[in-house]
Amino acid sequence: ELARARAAEQAAATERQIGGMIDRMAVAAGVSRGEVMLDRETRRIAATAKPLPQLSLPGYRELETRVTTSVPGWTANLRPPLLQLPRIAMEDGKPSEAGQASLELAIWAAERTGVPVMVLGNAEDAAIVANLLSDAGIDSSVTETAGSDTVELAWITM
């Protein structure tokens, strides 16, 4: 009897945690609870974010992280709007430290949206960034531009 009561109490606590996670995802995405997708089997929660004023890609990534902080074992996927992608600063034939952080942000956004990326820069640097995107499973296309120490990224939308 006691074991059954404990199991019921644990199940209720889990449901409260999941309900809170759904609420956090809905707020993060700017959508209703009904627009949040939840898969209990794979322990994933997802939503497509509406553009929120003054929120940039790093903000959306931070919101995604916060959704599951109190519910271990769950994975959140917040699909951000197609906002401007960061520039990748290059140094000695590879992304600089700041460039690497920008590249990781761009990869996060491209993984969430599924939209391919245009890589604009000098031939060598653009090819390096395109290869790094490809290694991460991101489709991209290169457009060569005049020399610069940064590579620009843009969404390829039809």
XYZ file of N, CA and C in Angstrom:
474
model
N 0.829 -1.200 0.000
C 0.000 0.000 0.000
C 0.871 1.260 0.000
N 1.899 1.262 0.854
C 2.800 2.410 0.947
C 3.570 2.602 -0.362
N 4.015 1.497 -0.957
C 4.755 1.576 -2.228
C 3.874 2.153 -3.329
N 2.612 1.750 -3.348
C 1.685 2.257 -4.361
C 1.465 3.764 -4.170
N 1.348 4.198 -2.938
C 1.155 5.624 -2.642
C 2.383 6.426 -3.062
N 3.572 5.879 -2.795
C 4.806 6.563 -3.199
C 4.903 6.659 -4.718
N 4.541 5.581 -5.400
C 4.582 5.584 -6.870
C 3.611 6.622 -7.425
N 2.429 6.711 -6.848
C 1.439 7.696 -7.300
C 1.939 9.111 -7.034
N 2.571 9.305 -5.883
C 3.122 10.619 -5.540
C 4.241 11.000 -6.514
N 5.096 10.039 -6.836
C 6.189 10.291 -7.786
C 5.633 10.606 -9.174
N 4.623 9.877 -9.607
C 4.015 10.131 -10.920
C 3.408 11.530 -10.967
N 2.765 11.942 -9.892
C 2.170 13.282 -9.846
C 3.258 14.354 -9.892
N 4.363 14.122 -9.191
C 5.471 15.084 -9.200
C 6.072 15.196 -10.597
N 6.214 14.061 -11.272
C 6.746 14.065 -12.636
C 5.820 14.840 -13.564
N 4.521 14.640 -13.425
C 3.553 15.365 -14.256
C 3.630 16.870 -14.010
N 3.843 17.261 -12.758
C 3.985 18.692 -12.451
C 5.243 19.253 -13.113
N 6.345 18.490 -13.065
C 7.590 18.931 -13.712
C 7.382 19.089 -15.214
N 6.736 18.112 -15.833
C 6.500 18.166 -17.282
C 5.580 19.338 -17.615
N 4.556 19.552 -16.808
C 3.662 20.687 -17.028
C 4.403 22.011 -16.950
N 5.307 22.127 -15.984
C 6.114 23.338 -15.861
C 7.028 23.523 -17.057
N 7.576 22.414 -17.552
C 8.454 22.470 -18.720
C 7.663 22.924 -19.950
N 6.448 22.422 -20.113
C 5.596 22.850 -21.235
C 5.311 24.349 -21.118
N 5.010 24.806 -19.906
C 4.760 26.239 -19.699
C 5.986 27.065 -20.081
N 7.178 26.635 -19.641
C 8.409 27.379 -19.947
C 8.665 27.414 -21.446
N 8.423 26.295 -22.139
C 8.642 26.264 -23.587
C 7.647 27.186 -24.289
N 6.404 27.177 -23.858
C 5.394 28.043 -24.475
C 5.779 29.515 -24.314
N 6.224 29.889 -23.131
C 6.638 31.276 -22.891
C 7.879 31.602 -23.722
N 8.856 30.696 -23.735
C 10.092 30.929 -24.497
C 9.797 31.128 -25.981
N 8.863 30.359 -26.506
C 8.550 30.419 -27.936
C 7.521 31.498 -28.263
N 6.840 32.010 -27.245
C 5.788 32.990 -27.500
C 4.557 32.361 -28.128
N 4.267 31.110 -27.736
C 3.139 30.365 -28.308
C 2.256 29.828 -27.179
N 1.130 29.232 -27.557
C 0.252 28.619 -26.559
C 0.791 27.237 -26.193
N 0.342 26.720 -25.062
C 0.751 25.369 -24.630
C 0.436 24.327 -25.703
N -0.673 24.519 -26.413
C -1.084 23.561 -27.436
C -0.144 23.501 -28.631
N 0.689 24.515 -28.799
C 1.640 24.535 -29.912
C 2.992 23.930 -29.535
N 3.117 23.468 -28.307
C 4.346 22.816 -27.847
C 4.214 21.323 -28.104
N 5.217 20.750 -28.765
C 5.217 19.311 -29.044
C 6.005 18.594 -27.949
N 5.410 17.542 -27.410
C 6.030 16.790 -26.335
C 6.047 15.322 -26.720
N 7.211 14.685 -26.616
C 7.331 13.254 -26.889
C 7.882 12.598 -25.627
N 7.002 11.964 -24.888
C 7.411 11.341 -23.623
C 8.360 10.165 -23.849
N 8.166 9.458 -24.947
C 8.994 8.277 -25.212
C 10.462 8.653 -25.412
N 10.705 9.682 -26.222
C 12.089 10.102 -26.481
C 12.528 11.223 -25.544
N 11.610 11.679 -24.687
C 11.881 12.734 -23.715
C 12.375 14.006 -24.402
N 11.586 14.436 -25.407
C 11.891 15.659 -26.159
C 10.701 16.604 -26.096
N 11.032 17.895 -26.081
C 10.021 18.941 -26.126
C 10.469 19.940 -27.186
N 9.524 20.411 -27.999
C 9.895 21.294 -29.107
C 8.798 22.315 -29.378
N 9.234 23.441 -29.944
C 8.294 24.475 -30.382
C 9.007 25.373 -31.381
N 8.216 26.011 -32.235
C 8.739 27.007 -33.169
C 8.480 28.378 -32.571
N 9.555 29.119 -32.357
C 9.446 30.425 -31.707
C 8.916 31.485 -32.655
N 8.071 32.330 -32.115
C 7.648 33.526 -32.846
C 8.722 34.584 -32.609
N 8.915 35.477 -33.587
C 9.905 36.541 -33.360
C 9.503 37.392 -32.152
N 10.426 37.536 -31.230
C 10.192 38.361 -30.053
C 11.072 39.603 -30.164
N 10.510 40.793 -29.966
C 11.292 42.025 -30.118
C 12.555 41.994 -29.252
N 13.631 42.475 -29.818
C 14.914 42.621 -29.117
C 15.587 41.297 -28.760
N 15.065 40.156 -29.213
C 15.701 38.884 -28.884
C 16.500 38.403 -30.085
N 17.771 38.089 -29.845
C 18.667 37.628 -30.902
C 18.861 36.118 -30.772
N 19.620 35.541 -31.696
C 19.846 34.089 -31.657
C 20.426 33.615 -30.321
N 21.422 34.311 -29.744
C 21.904 33.834 -28.435
C 20.792 33.808 -27.384
N 19.872 34.745 -27.456
C 18.755 34.765 -26.516
C 17.850 33.558 -26.672
N 17.567 33.188 -27.914
C 16.734 32.003 -28.149
C 17.438 30.740 -27.656
N 18.766 30.665 -27.885
C 19.505 29.486 -27.418
C 19.472 29.414 -25.893
N 19.605 30.547 -25.218
C 19.541 30.583 -23.755
C 18.154 30.161 -23.265
N 17.107 30.647 -23.916
C 15.748 30.240 -23.537
C 15.577 28.731 -23.684
N 16.115 28.166 -24.774
C 16.021 26.722 -24.983
C 16.681 25.979 -23.822
N 17.843 26.448 -23.398
C 18.571 25.814 -22.302
C 17.760 25.842 -21.008
N 17.092 26.947 -20.762
C 16.328 27.101 -19.512
C 15.099 26.202 -19.441
N 14.568 25.809 -20.588
C 13.321 25.028 -20.608
C 13.452 23.735 -19.818
N 14.563 23.030 -19.960
C 14.695 21.699 -19.357
C 15.595 21.669 -18.122
N 16.020 22.824 -17.607
C 16.972 22.808 -16.493
C 16.469 22.045 -15.276
N 15.191 22.102 -14.982
C 14.692 21.426 -13.785
C 14.149 20.027 -14.075
N 14.270 19.578 -15.319
C 13.752 18.253 -15.678
C 14.872 17.462 -16.357
N 15.696 16.754 -15.568
C 16.832 16.032 -16.137
C 16.399 14.947 -17.122
N 17.235 14.744 -18.134
C 16.977 13.684 -19.100
C 16.116 14.105 -20.269
N 15.632 15.330 -20.278
C 14.811 15.832 -21.377
C 15.655 16.713 -22.282
N 15.300 16.736 -23.568
C 15.974 17.575 -24.550
C 14.966 18.562 -25.122
N 15.363 19.837 -25.135
C 14.505 20.877 -25.706
C 15.007 21.237 -27.095
N 14.073 21.598 -27.968
C 14.414 22.056 -29.314
C 13.518 23.249 -29.619
N 14.098 24.441 -29.478
C 13.374 25.682 -29.753
C 13.833 26.187 -31.115
N 12.930 26.124 -32.098
C 13.268 26.552 -33.458
C 13.168 28.068 -33.522
N 14.331 28.749 -33.686
C 14.294 30.213 -33.687
C 13.807 30.760 -35.023
N 13.392 32.030 -35.030
C 13.086 32.669 -36.313
C 14.379 32.807 -37.122
N 14.249 33.057 -38.408
C 15.431 33.194 -39.267
C 16.027 34.595 -39.107
N 16.670 34.800 -37.979
C 17.332 36.070 -37.699
C 18.713 36.084 -38.346
N 19.331 37.256 -38.374
C 20.660 37.382 -38.968
C 21.646 36.460 -38.261
N 22.412 35.731 -39.062
C 23.439 34.844 -38.529
C 24.692 35.656 -38.202
N 25.494 35.174 -37.253
C 26.697 35.918 -36.872
C 27.793 35.821 -37.932
N 28.695 36.787 -37.904
C 29.893 36.743 -38.744
C 30.925 35.879 -38.036
N 31.739 35.210 -38.846
C 32.768 34.329 -38.303
C 34.121 35.013 -38.484
N 34.741 35.428 -37.389
C 36.077 36.025 -37.452
C 37.094 34.907 -37.671
N 37.999 35.129 -38.610
C 39.002 34.120 -38.958
C 40.383 34.581 -38.499
N 41.231 33.588 -38.196
C 42.583 33.874 -37.731
C 43.461 32.679 -38.077
N 44.479 32.908 -38.864
C 45.421 31.846 -39.238
C 44.725 30.632 -39.849
N 43.788 30.876 -40.759
C 43.150 29.782 -41.480
C 42.100 29.010 -40.711
N 41.625 29.559 -39.607
C 40.552 28.902 -38.848
C 39.782 29.973 -38.091
N 38.595 29.630 -37.606
C 37.858 30.623 -36.827
C 38.650 31.022 -35.579
N 38.653 32.321 -35.275
C 39.261 32.793 -34.032
C 38.425 32.247 -32.871
N 38.822 32.553 -31.654
C 38.040 32.086 -30.503
C 36.611 32.632 -30.575
N 36.488 33.935 -30.851
C 35.151 34.531 -30.992
C 34.445 33.960 -32.218
N 35.206 33.723 -33.290
C 34.634 33.148 -34.503
C 34.089 31.752 -34.267
N 34.780 30.976 -33.436
C 34.318 29.622 -33.120
C 32.995 29.676 -32.354
N 32.890 30.613 -31.415
C 31.630 30.770 -30.669
C 30.501 31.170 -31.619
N 30.801 32.055 -32.567
C 29.793 32.466 -33.556
C 29.400 31.299 -34.449
N 30.383 30.491 -34.840
C 30.111 29.322 -35.678
C 29.213 28.331 -34.933
N 29.495 28.102 -33.656
C 28.671 27.183 -32.865
C 27.230 27.683 -32.760
N 27.055 28.992 -32.627
C 25.713 29.570 -32.585
C 25.000 29.364 -33.922
N 25.720 29.601 -35.020
C 25.129 29.416 -36.354
C 24.739 27.954 -36.574
N 25.583 27.032 -36.136
C 25.280 25.601 -36.269
C 24.033 25.261 -35.445
N 23.957 25.774 -34.222
C 22.769 25.538 -33.390
C 21.508 25.994 -34.126
N 21.547 27.223 -34.661
C 20.370 27.775 -35.345
C 20.026 26.964 -36.594
N 21.037 26.580 -37.364
C 20.790 25.819 -38.595
C 20.261 24.419 -38.282
N 20.763 23.803 -37.213
C 20.234 22.491 -36.811
C 18.758 22.601 -36.448
N 18.387 23.672 -35.750
C 17.005 23.839 -35.304
C 16.070 24.160 -36.464
N 16.533 24.974 -37.412
C 15.647 25.427 -38.485
C 15.625 24.485 -39.678
N 16.736 23.773 -39.917
C 16.831 22.923 -41.100
C 17.032 23.710 -42.383
N 17.346 24.997 -42.260
C 17.525 25.856 -43.432
C 19.012 25.911 -43.789
N 19.363 25.725 -45.087
C 20.775 25.789 -45.477
C 21.335 27.206 -45.344
N 22.667 27.285 -45.340
C 23.363 28.536 -45.061
C 24.261 28.929 -46.234
N 24.218 30.214 -46.605
C 25.132 30.781 -47.597
C 26.366 31.267 -46.843
N 27.549 30.897 -47.355
C 28.818 31.296 -46.753
C 29.474 32.294 -47.695
N 29.694 33.516 -47.231
C 30.265 34.576 -48.059
C 31.600 35.024 -47.475
N 32.646 34.957 -48.298
C 33.961 35.384 -47.838
C 34.996 35.097 -48.890
N 36.267 35.379 -48.558
C 37.316 35.040 -49.516
C 37.344 33.527 -49.692
N 37.848 33.087 -50.826
C 37.740 31.674 -51.220
C 38.226 30.719 -50.136
N 39.392 30.983 -49.582
C 39.982 30.055 -48.611
C 39.163 29.995 -47.319
N 38.883 31.153 -46.732
C 38.145 31.173 -45.464
C 36.719 30.654 -45.623
N 36.067 31.030 -46.718
C 34.695 30.567 -46.948
C 34.657 29.047 -47.075
N 35.653 28.473 -47.763
C 35.712 27.013 -47.911
C 35.927 26.337 -46.560
N 36.778 26.932 -45.725
C 37.029 26.367 -44.392
C 35.736 26.352 -43.576
N 35.019 27.477 -43.566
C 33.772 27.558 -42.794
C 32.723 26.608 -43.373
N 32.632 26.532 -44.700
C 31.667 25.617 -45.331
C 31.965 24.175 -44.938
N 33.243 23.809 -44.874
C 33.614 22.448 -44.466
C 33.243 22.192 -43.006
N 33.453 23.186 -42.146
C 33.078 23.029 -40.737
C 31.562 22.875 -40.588
N 30.811 23.632 -41.375
C 29.351 23.479 -41.365
C 28.960 22.084 -41.844
N 29.605 21.634 -42.910
C 29.318 20.304 -43.453
C 29.622 19.217 -42.426
N 30.751 19.368 -41.718
C 31.113 18.401 -40.675
C 30.035 18.317 -39.600
N 29.312 19.422 -39.396
C 28.241 19.463 -38.397
C 26.893 19.051 -38.991
N 26.894 18.661 -40.275
C 25.653 18.221 -40.908
C 24.800 19.351 -41.460
N 25.394 20.522 -41.661
C 24.657 21.687 -42.155
C 24.940 21.869 -43.640
N 23.890 21.952 -44.448
C 24.044 22.227 -45.878
C 24.394 23.690 -46.064
N 25.368 23.943 -46.959
C 25.750 25.330 -47.216
C 26.188 25.487 -48.658
N 26.287 26.735 -49.080
C 26.750 27.089 -50.411
C 27.700 28.266 -50.249
N 28.783 28.280 -51.029
C 29.802 29.323 -50.900
C 29.653 30.359 -52.003
N 29.751 31.619 -51.632
C 29.853 32.726 -52.578
C 31.119 33.493 -52.222
N 32.042 33.557 -53.179
C 33.306 34.255 -52.923
C 33.098 35.760 -52.991
N 33.708 36.453 -52.031
C 33.679 37.914 -52.008
C 35.109 38.417 -51.839
N 35.292 39.716 -51.952
C 36.626 40.308 -51.807
C 37.196 39.994 -50.431
N 38.515 39.963 -50.352
C 39.218 39.578 -49.132
C 38.769 40.307 -47.877
N 38.681 39.575 -46.804
C 38.298 40.101 -45.503
C 38.696 39.056 -44.474
N 38.806 39.462 -43.228
C 39.155 38.484 -42.194
C 37.920 37.953 -41.472
N 36.752 38.192 -42.063
C 35.524 37.606 -41.522
C 34.746 36.928 -42.643
N 33.996 35.933 -42.253
C 33.122 35.222 -43.184
C 31.693 35.525 -42.740
N 30.874 35.929 -43.682
C 29.474 36.212 -43.372
C 28.630 34.984 -43.678
N 27.588 34.814 -42.896
C 26.645 33.716 -43.097
C 25.255 34.302 -43.298
N 24.484 33.680 -44.164
C 23.107 34.112 -44.407
C 22.258 32.880 -44.692
N 20.986 32.962 -44.359
C 20.064 31.864 -44.651
C 19.821 31.788 -46.156
N 19.691 30.575 -46.669
C 19.297 30.377 -48.066
C 17.807 30.056 -48.049
N 17.006 31.040 -48.406
C 15.558 30.835 -48.448
C 15.095 31.026 -49.878
N 14.089 30.282 -50.256
C 13.594 30.354 -51.634
C 12.422 31.291 -51.715
